[in-house]
Structure formats: structure tokens, C-alpha cells
Amino acid sequence: MSGLQHRLIHFESMMTVFFHILLISTIFVLIYRKTANGDDKMVFFTFSLLKICCGILIGFLYWSFYGGIGDTIYFYEQAEVLFQYFHGDRISFSSWVGFSPLNLSLAEFSAQYEPRTFFFVRCISFLYAFSQGNYFTMSIYLSFFSGLATWGFAYQLGKCCRMQKRAIYVALLFIPSITFWSSGLLKESLMTMSIYGLGYAVLMWKNNYKNWIYSMPILVCLLVLWQVKYYVPIVLIPILCLALFFSQSNFLSKFRFRTKIALFLALLIIGGLGMALMHPVFNSGRFFELVRISHDVIARNSSVAIIHFQNTENNILFFIKNLPLAWFTGVFRPLVWESFNAFSMLWAIEKGVFTVLVLIASFLSFKMKFNQTEKWWGIAILIYSSILSSVLSLATPNFGTLIRYEVAYMPFLWLLVLMTLNKYKVNLK
């Protein structure tokens, strides 16, 4: 390669980086200007910068500390493979975007073996093409847009609960492990984008029932969630619908609270089963078997980060017997003495702080009165988080994996705890 060609390639690379910086900066400035309050502007600026830094740090963590091994590297490499097959006319455009079969062997493209991974890889292969294959540019984009969705939800929720704004911002934006592991070139970034995008659209629609334009992003977010983390919408949709209904319905006021709780749980079971049976994992009747298989595979490949559960021959008995420990693990572990490296120690300290705050909030909650909306959303968060924390902990008995998976539910537990503490503080004034 001649010196001129090398300089041209370098110039083209610099122009590409400049273009992406300009695009992200433009989007940032537009949203920054629409943020009315000065304090909110500072929070948005800090959080956006933090998310981008987290996306870059995740790349360095996997490329350097883990030696180029890990999910994010695999996703990137498979996205590259898929795009190169399209670029080299090995597959058609319709096959690339998903309108027709790929007709590739597993040896040629292994990501298609697992549907959720295949969906995510296909999505980021478009980002690969747009960013010209730069891993860190792709990571920054996913982190930034994941952060935008989170900010949009937190900002709207803060407008609905002005006295709780600081608690909302801390819980959703600045819990270290959650902010970090919802960034980068990982499925959790896309999942976070979808969950909070859904939350934002629901809040906007709730404020104006006649504006059906928000039904479109709701459907898109649910579709993406179903494809990338199917268990989240299976649990989330019935709980979200019931919480919206019970917190707003006046005709339920004539019933005692215990009766309403029984009705809520009955409808939740019916709705949850209806949602679950739409997915092959559940309608095949192999749910408990597949949880056990996932547990055993991950346990065999884990060492210091393994989570130990009691072993039984029967899959259903294994699930039931370990359910309490799985719930406790998903919410409160690792404990400080269970940490196995510097990263897990930081996470354990964070969980220790959370545990102390839970104990304080639980004690103070008996001294406060909660309105109907607060009660039902609190119940909804507890049920949603309990289901996900229990099943995910049992199916993935590895602390290194669990720290990423808990991004789906831990922000809402932090939200519940911090809002309870803040309510008590406000009531004292």
C-alpha cells in the first residue's frame, strides 16, 4: 500500500469518526434543549456521558481484561460475518434483513443456532454497516440510545411524581452495576432500550388516552423484548396491564383490599399463563426441564462465580425447593464475603447498601400511609422482580452472568426502596 493510499484510508476513517460524533452530538443537543429545568439538564448531560463511558469501558473490559473472549466479542464477530455475507453477495438483502431464510450452515454462521442471539446479531449487523465495522462506535451508539430511553422514562416519571424526582433519577440512572451492564454491545442494552421505551410510551399515552400514536412504539418495544428477552414481556405485560387497571379503577373501591389482592393475583395467573403459552418454552411443557438444563450447563462451566443450589432428581421439585434461595440470591446476593474479584466486591458492596436500605424502608413503611396508586405499583414491582429474580437466578447459577441479567428488574426495586425512603423524608417536613 502506497503512502497516499494509507493517508486516504486514514482520512476516510477520521471523517467517519467525525460524522458519528456530529450525529450523536446533534441528537444530544436537541434533547438537551427540550429539557426545561437546569438541574435536569445537568442530570441528562452527566448520565449521557456516563453511559457512553460505560459502553467504551465494557469494550476495553472484554477486549483487554478478558482477552477478547465473551458475549460482546462474539456478537460483534457474528454481526461482521453476517454483513460480509451480504456484502459479498453470499446472501440477499431480504435474507440479511430477515424477510427470507439465510440458507447458511451453522459452521458458516453459528448465531442462528439460538433465536435470541440471532435476532440481536441481525440488529447490530445493520449498526455494523452504518459504523463501518468499528466496535467502539457500535458500542457507543447502543449505550447512548439505551441511555436516551432510560432518561426519557425517568424524566417523564419525574414529571408525574415531582416530589420523588431525585429518588427516580438515582434509582434509574446512577446505580453503578445497572448503568454499567445496560451499556455496550450487549443484549441488555437493547433490552433496556425496549423496557424504558415501553415505559415512556405508556406514560405519554396514559397522560393522553386519545393520542394513539404511542401505540406504535409500545408494539415495537414489546416485539423487540419478545425477540431478545422473551421472559421479560411474559412477566411484564400482565403485571403492567393489571397495575394500570387497578390503580385507576374506581369501582373496585367497594371491595376490601384483601379481595382486591385475590382478584389481582387470579387475573395475573390467568394472564401470565396466557402470555407464557404463546412461547415454545412454555407450551412445550418443558419449562422446569429447560430451567434445570440451563442450570446444569452453566454450573458445569462455572468455577469461583458459581451459585450453589440444592440438587434433586425431579425437575419440578428442584425448582420449588430452591425457589426461596433463588429469590434471595437474585435480590440480595452476592454478599461481601462471596466476592471473588475486584468487580464482584464492588457489586457486593452495592448489594450490601441495597440490603440495608431495604430493611430501613421496610420498617418505615409501617409508619406511613400509601394511596391506591402507590400500593398497586409497589405490589406490581415486588411481583415482577420476585418472579424474574427467582427464575433467572435458578436458570443461571453464575454471579458473573446474573449481574447482567438483573438489569431487567433491579432498577425497579431500587426505585421502590428509594421512593419509600423519600416519601418518609417528605412527610417529616
Short mmCIF file of C-alpha atoms in Angstrom, two decimals:
data_model
loop_
_atom_site.label_atom_id
_atom_site.label_comp_id
_atom_site.label_asym_id
_atom_site.label_seq_id
_atom_site.Cartn_x
_atom_site.Cartn_y
_atom_site.Cartn_z
CA MET A 1 0.00 0.00 0.00
CA SER A 2 1.41 3.37 -1.03
CA GLY A 3 1.76 6.31 1.34
CA LEU A 4 -1.03 8.17 -0.49
CA GLN A 5 -3.46 5.24 -0.14
CA HIS A 6 -2.61 4.93 3.55
CA ARG A 7 -3.28 8.65 4.09
CA LEU A 8 -6.59 8.43 2.19
CA ILE A 9 -7.75 5.49 4.33
CA HIS A 10 -6.71 7.33 7.47
CA PHE A 11 -8.57 10.46 6.32
CA GLU A 12 -11.68 8.43 5.50
CA SER A 13 -11.55 6.81 8.93
CA MET A 14 -11.23 10.21 10.63
CA MET A 15 -14.15 11.60 8.63
CA THR A 16 -16.28 8.59 9.63
CA VAL A 17 -15.49 9.14 13.32
CA PHE A 18 -16.26 12.86 12.94
CA PHE A 19 -19.60 12.05 11.29
CA HIS A 20 -20.69 9.77 14.14
CA ILE A 21 -19.57 12.26 16.79
CA LEU A 22 -21.50 15.00 14.99
CA LEU A 23 -24.64 12.84 14.71
CA ILE A 24 -24.65 11.82 18.40
CA SER A 25 -23.87 15.40 19.44
CA THR A 26 -26.76 16.74 17.35
CA ILE A 27 -29.24 14.31 18.93
CA PHE A 28 -27.86 15.16 22.37
CA VAL A 29 -28.20 18.92 21.83
CA LEU A 30 -31.79 18.60 20.55
CA ILE A 31 -32.88 16.68 23.64
CA TYR A 32 -30.79 18.88 25.95
CA ARG A 33 -32.59 21.98 24.67
CA LYS A 34 -36.01 20.39 25.22
CA THR A 35 -35.12 19.69 28.85
CA ALA A 36 -36.59 22.70 30.62
CA ASN A 37 -35.11 22.60 34.10
CA GLY A 38 -31.43 23.47 34.66
CA ASP A 39 -30.92 20.65 37.17
CA ASP A 40 -32.48 18.19 34.73
CA LYS A 41 -30.13 19.39 32.02
CA MET A 42 -27.15 18.65 34.25
CA VAL A 43 -28.50 15.21 35.12
CA PHE A 44 -29.08 14.43 31.44
CA PHE A 45 -25.60 15.63 30.49
CA THR A 46 -23.93 13.62 33.27
CA PHE A 47 -25.93 10.47 32.60
CA SER A 48 -25.36 10.56 28.82
CA LEU A 49 -21.62 10.98 29.27
CA LEU A 50 -21.62 8.19 31.86
CA LYS A 51 -23.45 5.79 29.53
CA ILE A 52 -21.04 6.43 26.68
CA CYS A 53 -18.07 5.92 29.00
CA CYS A 54 -19.61 2.66 30.25
CA GLY A 55 -20.02 1.42 26.68
CA ILE A 56 -16.35 2.14 25.97
CA LEU A 57 -15.23 0.55 29.27
CA ILE A 58 -17.17 -2.64 28.54
CA GLY A 59 -15.29 -2.90 25.26
CA PHE A 60 -11.93 -2.48 26.99
CA LEU A 61 -13.00 -4.95 29.70
CA TYR A 62 -13.72 -7.72 27.21
CA TRP A 63 -11.01 -6.94 24.67
CA SER A 64 -8.23 -6.43 27.22
CA PHE A 65 -9.08 -7.88 30.67
CA TYR A 66 -10.89 -10.96 29.31
CA GLY A 67 -8.51 -11.38 26.38
CA GLY A 68 -11.01 -10.86 23.57
CA ILE A 69 -13.39 -13.54 24.85
CA GLY A 70 -17.01 -13.02 25.83
CA ASP A 71 -20.54 -12.43 24.58
CA THR A 72 -19.95 -8.92 23.27
CA ILE A 73 -16.98 -10.09 21.16
CA TYR A 74 -18.98 -13.00 19.81
CA PHE A 75 -21.92 -10.74 18.92
CA TYR A 76 -19.60 -8.33 17.13
CA GLU A 77 -17.83 -11.08 15.17
CA GLN A 78 -21.09 -12.71 14.14
CA ALA A 79 -22.52 -9.35 13.06
CA GLU A 80 -19.41 -8.89 10.94
CA VAL A 81 -19.82 -12.34 9.41
CA LEU A 82 -23.48 -11.74 8.57
CA PHE A 83 -22.80 -8.36 6.97
CA GLN A 84 -19.85 -9.70 4.98
CA TYR A 85 -22.03 -12.47 3.58
CA PHE A 86 -24.46 -9.81 2.38
CA HIS A 87 -21.69 -7.52 1.15
CA GLY A 88 -20.13 -10.38 -0.76
CA ASP A 89 -23.47 -11.41 -2.35
CA ARG A 90 -23.48 -14.69 -0.43
CA ILE A 91 -26.95 -13.81 0.89
CA SER A 92 -29.60 -11.46 -0.49
CA PHE A 93 -30.79 -8.24 1.06
CA SER A 94 -34.09 -9.84 2.07
CA SER A 95 -32.15 -12.63 3.82
CA TRP A 96 -29.97 -10.11 5.62
CA VAL A 97 -32.90 -8.10 6.99
CA GLY A 98 -34.93 -11.22 7.81
CA PHE A 99 -37.62 -11.38 5.13
CA SER A 100 -36.35 -14.68 3.72
CA PRO A 101 -34.25 -17.62 5.01
CA LEU A 102 -30.48 -17.30 5.27
CA ASN A 103 -29.56 -20.70 3.88
CA LEU A 104 -26.29 -20.72 5.81
CA SER A 105 -24.90 -23.66 7.76
CA LEU A 106 -24.20 -23.43 11.48
CA ALA A 107 -20.49 -23.67 10.68
CA GLU A 108 -20.80 -20.59 8.47
CA PHE A 109 -22.99 -18.61 10.88
CA SER A 110 -23.36 -20.09 14.35
CA ALA A 111 -25.50 -17.28 15.84
CA GLN A 112 -28.59 -18.64 14.09
CA TYR A 113 -28.49 -21.63 16.46
CA GLU A 114 -30.05 -19.51 19.24
CA PRO A 115 -33.02 -17.35 18.13
CA ARG A 116 -32.49 -14.51 20.65
CA THR A 117 -28.81 -14.23 19.77
CA PHE A 118 -29.66 -14.38 16.07
CA PHE A 119 -32.15 -11.51 16.43
CA PHE A 120 -29.64 -9.35 18.31
CA VAL A 121 -26.79 -10.12 15.89
CA ARG A 122 -29.01 -9.28 12.94
CA CYS A 123 -29.91 -5.93 14.54
CA ILE A 124 -26.32 -4.96 15.26
CA SER A 125 -25.21 -6.11 11.79
CA PHE A 126 -27.11 -3.06 10.48
CA LEU A 127 -25.20 -0.97 13.01
CA TYR A 128 -22.00 -2.67 11.82
CA ALA A 129 -22.72 -1.49 8.27
CA PHE A 130 -23.59 2.02 9.43
CA SER A 131 -20.46 2.38 11.58
CA GLN A 132 -18.21 0.68 9.01
CA GLY A 133 -17.39 -2.12 11.43
CA ASN A 134 -15.95 -0.08 14.29
CA TYR A 135 -16.68 -1.96 17.52
CA PHE A 136 -16.44 1.05 19.82
CA THR A 137 -18.65 3.20 17.58
CA MET A 138 -21.29 0.46 17.68
CA SER A 139 -20.94 0.19 21.44
CA ILE A 140 -21.30 3.95 21.88
CA TYR A 141 -24.45 4.04 19.76
CA LEU A 142 -26.11 1.24 21.72
CA SER A 143 -25.09 2.81 25.03
CA PHE A 144 -26.27 6.26 24.00
CA PHE A 145 -29.70 5.16 22.76
CA SER A 146 -30.15 2.85 25.73
CA GLY A 147 -29.42 5.88 27.88
CA LEU A 148 -31.88 8.05 25.92
CA ALA A 149 -34.69 5.57 26.52
CA THR A 150 -33.82 5.35 30.22
CA TRP A 151 -33.64 9.13 30.52
CA GLY A 152 -36.95 9.59 28.68
CA PHE A 153 -38.74 7.27 31.09
CA ALA A 154 -37.07 8.73 34.18
CA TYR A 155 -37.78 12.29 33.05
CA GLN A 156 -41.48 11.62 32.37
CA LEU A 157 -41.86 9.68 35.62
CA GLY A 158 -40.20 12.58 37.44
CA LYS A 159 -42.75 14.96 35.92
CA CYS A 160 -45.57 12.74 37.20
CA CYS A 161 -44.03 12.44 40.69
CA ARG A 162 -42.24 15.73 41.22
CA MET A 163 -41.58 15.15 44.91
CA GLN A 164 -39.85 11.88 44.02
CA LYS A 165 -37.71 13.15 41.15
CA ARG A 166 -34.34 12.75 42.87
CA ALA A 167 -35.16 9.22 44.03
CA ILE A 168 -36.25 8.34 40.50
CA TYR A 169 -33.06 9.72 38.94
CA VAL A 170 -30.79 7.90 41.39
CA ALA A 171 -32.62 4.57 41.05
CA LEU A 172 -32.89 4.54 37.26
CA LEU A 173 -29.80 6.45 36.19
CA PHE A 174 -27.00 6.16 38.71
CA ILE A 175 -26.88 2.70 40.30
CA PRO A 176 -23.35 1.65 39.19
CA SER A 177 -23.84 -2.02 38.25
CA ILE A 178 -27.12 -1.35 36.45
CA THR A 179 -25.84 1.65 34.49
CA PHE A 180 -22.69 -0.22 33.51
CA TRP A 181 -24.24 -3.53 32.43
CA SER A 182 -27.05 -1.89 30.48
CA SER A 183 -24.42 -0.34 28.20
CA GLY A 184 -22.19 -1.59 25.41
CA LEU A 185 -22.63 -4.15 22.67
CA LEU A 186 -24.77 -6.50 24.77
CA LYS A 187 -28.35 -7.76 24.58
CA GLU A 188 -29.02 -5.99 27.87
CA SER A 189 -28.60 -2.62 26.11
CA LEU A 190 -31.31 -3.46 23.60
CA MET A 191 -33.49 -4.91 26.35
CA THR A 192 -33.07 -1.75 28.45
CA MET A 193 -33.88 0.42 25.46
CA SER A 194 -37.09 -1.57 24.91
CA ILE A 195 -38.21 -1.68 28.56
CA TYR A 196 -37.78 2.05 29.13
CA GLY A 197 -39.02 2.91 25.66
CA LEU A 198 -42.16 0.96 26.54
CA GLY A 199 -42.40 2.75 29.88
CA TYR A 200 -42.01 6.16 28.24
CA ALA A 201 -44.68 5.43 25.63
CA VAL A 202 -47.10 4.10 28.26
CA LEU A 203 -46.63 7.22 30.41
CA MET A 204 -47.19 9.50 27.42
CA TRP A 205 -50.27 7.54 26.33
CA LYS A 206 -51.59 7.48 29.90
CA ASN A 207 -51.44 11.27 30.02
CA ASN A 208 -53.44 11.47 26.78
CA TYR A 209 -55.60 8.41 26.10
CA LYS A 210 -56.81 9.84 22.79
CA ASN A 211 -53.30 10.03 21.33
CA TRP A 212 -52.99 6.56 19.81
CA ILE A 213 -49.70 7.40 18.12
CA TYR A 214 -47.95 5.96 21.19
CA SER A 215 -49.41 2.52 20.46
CA MET A 216 -46.83 2.10 17.70
CA PRO A 217 -43.69 2.42 19.89
CA ILE A 218 -45.42 0.26 22.53
CA LEU A 219 -45.89 -2.53 19.99
CA VAL A 220 -42.34 -2.16 18.63
CA CYS A 221 -40.82 -2.28 22.11
CA LEU A 222 -42.88 -5.35 23.02
CA LEU A 223 -41.85 -7.08 19.79
CA VAL A 224 -38.16 -6.39 20.41
CA LEU A 225 -38.46 -7.54 24.03
CA TRP A 226 -40.18 -10.73 22.91
CA GLN A 227 -37.39 -11.46 20.47
CA VAL A 228 -34.39 -10.61 22.63
CA LYS A 229 -35.60 -11.48 26.19
CA TYR A 230 -38.95 -13.27 25.87
CA TYR A 231 -39.32 -13.88 29.60
CA VAL A 232 -39.46 -10.13 30.33
CA PRO A 233 -42.69 -9.36 28.39
CA ILE A 234 -44.24 -12.64 29.59
CA VAL A 235 -43.95 -11.35 33.15
CA LEU A 236 -44.18 -7.63 32.45
CA ILE A 237 -47.25 -7.34 30.23
CA PRO A 238 -49.90 -8.87 32.54
CA ILE A 239 -48.46 -7.12 35.60
CA LEU A 240 -48.28 -3.77 33.79
CA CYS A 241 -51.84 -4.05 32.49
CA LEU A 242 -53.24 -5.04 35.89
CA ALA A 243 -51.31 -2.32 37.72
CA LEU A 244 -52.66 0.31 35.29
CA PHE A 245 -56.20 -1.02 35.70
CA PHE A 246 -56.25 -1.48 39.48
CA SER A 247 -54.56 1.84 40.22
CA GLN A 248 -57.11 3.77 38.16
CA SER A 249 -60.36 1.84 38.68
CA ASN A 250 -62.90 3.45 40.99
CA PHE A 251 -65.45 0.63 41.02
CA LEU A 252 -63.00 -1.57 42.98
CA SER A 253 -63.24 0.80 45.93
CA LYS A 254 -66.26 -1.05 47.32
CA PHE A 255 -64.18 -4.21 47.80
CA ARG A 256 -61.89 -4.87 50.72
CA PHE A 257 -58.17 -4.74 50.00
CA ARG A 258 -57.75 -8.50 50.58
CA THR A 259 -60.45 -9.20 48.00
CA LYS A 260 -58.75 -6.92 45.50
CA ILE A 261 -55.41 -8.63 46.10
CA ALA A 262 -57.01 -12.05 45.50
CA LEU A 263 -58.59 -10.76 42.28
CA PHE A 264 -55.28 -9.22 41.19
CA LEU A 265 -53.40 -12.50 41.72
CA ALA A 266 -56.10 -14.57 39.99
CA LEU A 267 -56.07 -12.34 36.92
CA LEU A 268 -52.27 -12.30 36.99
CA ILE A 269 -52.10 -16.09 36.92
CA ILE A 270 -54.58 -16.27 34.06
CA GLY A 271 -52.85 -13.51 32.09
CA GLY A 272 -49.38 -14.85 32.84
CA LEU A 273 -50.29 -18.35 31.69
CA GLY A 274 -51.88 -16.94 28.56
CA MET A 275 -48.73 -14.99 27.73
CA ALA A 276 -46.43 -17.88 28.61
CA LEU A 277 -48.25 -20.40 26.43
CA MET A 278 -47.52 -18.22 23.41
CA HIS A 279 -43.85 -19.20 23.66
CA PRO A 280 -42.47 -22.68 22.81
CA VAL A 281 -40.53 -22.93 26.09
CA PHE A 282 -43.82 -22.99 27.97
CA ASN A 283 -46.34 -24.53 25.55
CA SER A 284 -43.99 -27.49 25.08
CA GLY A 285 -44.49 -28.39 28.75
CA ARG A 286 -40.72 -28.44 29.28
CA PHE A 287 -40.31 -25.26 31.33
CA PHE A 288 -38.99 -26.94 34.50
CA GLU A 289 -36.82 -29.29 32.46
CA LEU A 290 -35.29 -26.41 30.47
CA VAL A 291 -34.60 -24.41 33.65
CA ARG A 292 -32.79 -27.47 35.05
CA ILE A 293 -30.82 -27.99 31.82
CA SER A 294 -29.76 -24.34 31.76
CA HIS A 295 -28.76 -24.54 35.42
CA ASP A 296 -26.69 -27.68 34.94
CA VAL A 297 -24.88 -26.41 31.83
CA ILE A 298 -23.93 -23.09 33.42
CA ALA A 299 -22.99 -24.74 36.73
CA ARG A 300 -20.62 -27.14 34.94
CA ASN A 301 -18.89 -24.25 33.19
CA SER A 302 -18.62 -22.05 36.31
CA SER A 303 -15.86 -22.02 38.88
CA VAL A 304 -15.42 -19.32 41.52
CA ALA A 305 -18.56 -17.44 40.38
CA ILE A 306 -20.89 -20.42 40.77
CA ILE A 307 -24.11 -20.16 42.80
CA HIS A 308 -24.85 -23.39 44.63
CA PHE A 309 -28.39 -24.76 44.82
CA GLN A 310 -29.72 -28.00 46.32
CA ASN A 311 -29.73 -30.91 43.90
CA THR A 312 -32.79 -33.11 43.39
CA GLU A 313 -33.74 -35.74 40.82
CA ASN A 314 -37.16 -34.29 39.99
CA ASN A 315 -37.10 -31.05 37.93
CA ILE A 316 -40.27 -29.61 39.47
CA LEU A 317 -39.07 -30.40 42.98
CA PHE A 318 -35.70 -28.84 42.14
CA PHE A 319 -37.47 -25.63 41.12
CA ILE A 320 -39.77 -25.47 44.16
CA LYS A 321 -37.15 -26.47 46.72
CA ASN A 322 -34.64 -23.85 45.56
CA LEU A 323 -37.12 -21.04 44.91
CA PRO A 324 -36.60 -19.14 48.21
CA LEU A 325 -32.81 -19.20 47.88
CA ALA A 326 -33.07 -18.23 44.20
CA TRP A 327 -35.21 -15.21 45.13
CA PHE A 328 -32.80 -14.16 47.88
CA THR A 329 -29.85 -14.61 45.51
CA GLY A 330 -31.41 -12.55 42.74
CA VAL A 331 -32.26 -9.67 45.05
CA PHE A 332 -29.56 -9.52 47.76
CA ARG A 333 -26.52 -11.56 46.69
CA PRO A 334 -23.58 -11.67 46.33
CA LEU A 335 -22.80 -10.98 49.96
CA VAL A 336 -19.48 -9.26 50.63
CA TRP A 337 -17.72 -12.49 51.67
CA GLU A 338 -18.93 -14.16 48.45
CA SER A 339 -16.97 -11.79 46.20
CA PHE A 340 -14.24 -13.39 44.12
CA ASN A 341 -12.54 -10.42 42.41
CA ALA A 342 -12.49 -6.62 42.46
CA PHE A 343 -15.58 -6.29 40.25
CA SER A 344 -17.65 -8.67 42.35
CA MET A 345 -16.52 -6.90 45.53
CA LEU A 346 -17.88 -3.58 44.22
CA TRP A 347 -21.12 -5.30 43.26
CA ALA A 348 -21.35 -6.99 46.69
CA ILE A 349 -20.88 -3.62 48.42
CA GLU A 350 -23.65 -2.17 46.27
CA LYS A 351 -25.92 -5.09 47.22
CA GLY A 352 -24.98 -4.59 50.88
CA VAL A 353 -26.07 -0.94 50.70
CA PHE A 354 -29.29 -2.03 48.99
CA THR A 355 -29.98 -4.60 51.72
CA VAL A 356 -29.58 -2.01 54.48
CA LEU A 357 -31.89 0.40 52.64
CA VAL A 358 -34.47 -2.35 52.16
CA LEU A 359 -34.51 -3.07 55.89
CA ILE A 360 -34.89 0.63 56.73
CA ALA A 361 -37.61 1.17 54.10
CA SER A 362 -39.50 -1.93 55.27
CA PHE A 363 -39.51 -0.68 58.86
CA LEU A 364 -40.54 2.87 57.91
CA SER A 365 -43.30 1.69 55.56
CA PHE A 366 -45.37 0.60 58.57
CA LYS A 367 -45.36 4.22 59.76
CA MET A 368 -46.70 5.65 56.50
CA LYS A 369 -49.96 5.66 54.58
CA PHE A 370 -49.88 4.89 50.87
CA ASN A 371 -52.54 5.87 48.36
CA GLN A 372 -54.12 3.43 45.94
CA THR A 373 -51.71 4.17 43.10
CA GLU A 374 -48.64 3.73 45.32
CA LYS A 375 -49.95 0.44 46.71
CA TRP A 376 -50.67 -1.19 43.37
CA TRP A 377 -47.44 -0.09 41.70
CA GLY A 378 -45.49 -1.25 44.75
CA ILE A 379 -47.19 -4.65 44.58
CA ALA A 380 -46.57 -4.82 40.83
CA ILE A 381 -42.84 -4.11 41.24
CA LEU A 382 -42.48 -6.69 44.00
CA ILE A 383 -44.22 -9.42 41.99
CA TYR A 384 -42.39 -8.61 38.75
CA SER A 385 -38.99 -8.51 40.45
CA SER A 386 -39.63 -11.62 42.54
CA ILE A 387 -40.59 -13.74 39.53
CA LEU A 388 -37.64 -12.65 37.38
CA SER A 389 -35.07 -12.76 40.18
CA SER A 390 -36.10 -16.29 41.20
CA VAL A 391 -36.23 -17.84 37.73
CA LEU A 392 -33.12 -16.10 36.39
CA SER A 393 -31.02 -16.97 39.44
CA LEU A 394 -32.02 -20.62 39.24
CA ALA A 395 -31.52 -20.88 35.47
CA THR A 396 -28.17 -19.03 35.51
CA PRO A 397 -26.26 -20.03 38.68
CA ASN A 398 -23.31 -17.76 37.98
CA PHE A 399 -22.73 -14.36 39.59
CA GLY A 400 -20.92 -13.08 36.51
CA THR A 401 -23.99 -13.74 34.36
CA LEU A 402 -26.55 -12.71 36.96
CA ILE A 403 -25.10 -9.20 37.27
CA ARG A 404 -26.13 -8.61 33.66
CA TYR A 405 -29.49 -10.36 33.80
CA GLU A 406 -30.67 -8.47 36.88
CA VAL A 407 -30.66 -5.26 34.86
CA ALA A 408 -34.21 -6.28 33.89
CA TYR A 409 -35.61 -5.93 37.42
CA MET A 410 -33.18 -4.41 39.96
CA PRO A 411 -33.74 -0.76 38.84
CA PHE A 412 -37.39 -1.05 39.84
CA LEU A 413 -36.55 -2.49 43.24
CA TRP A 414 -34.14 0.39 43.80
CA LEU A 415 -36.92 2.72 42.65
CA LEU A 416 -39.40 1.25 45.14
CA VAL A 417 -36.96 1.42 48.05
CA LEU A 418 -35.69 4.96 47.37
CA MET A 419 -39.16 6.33 46.75
CA THR A 420 -40.36 4.84 50.04
CA LEU A 421 -37.46 6.44 51.92
CA ASN A 422 -38.03 9.75 50.16
CA LYS A 423 -41.76 9.67 50.97
CA TYR A 424 -40.94 9.26 54.67
CA LYS A 425 -38.46 12.14 54.47
CA VAL A 426 -41.03 14.40 52.76
CA ASN A 427 -43.68 13.51 55.35
CA LEU A 428 -41.36 14.62 58.15
CA LYS A 429 -41.20 18.15 56.79
#
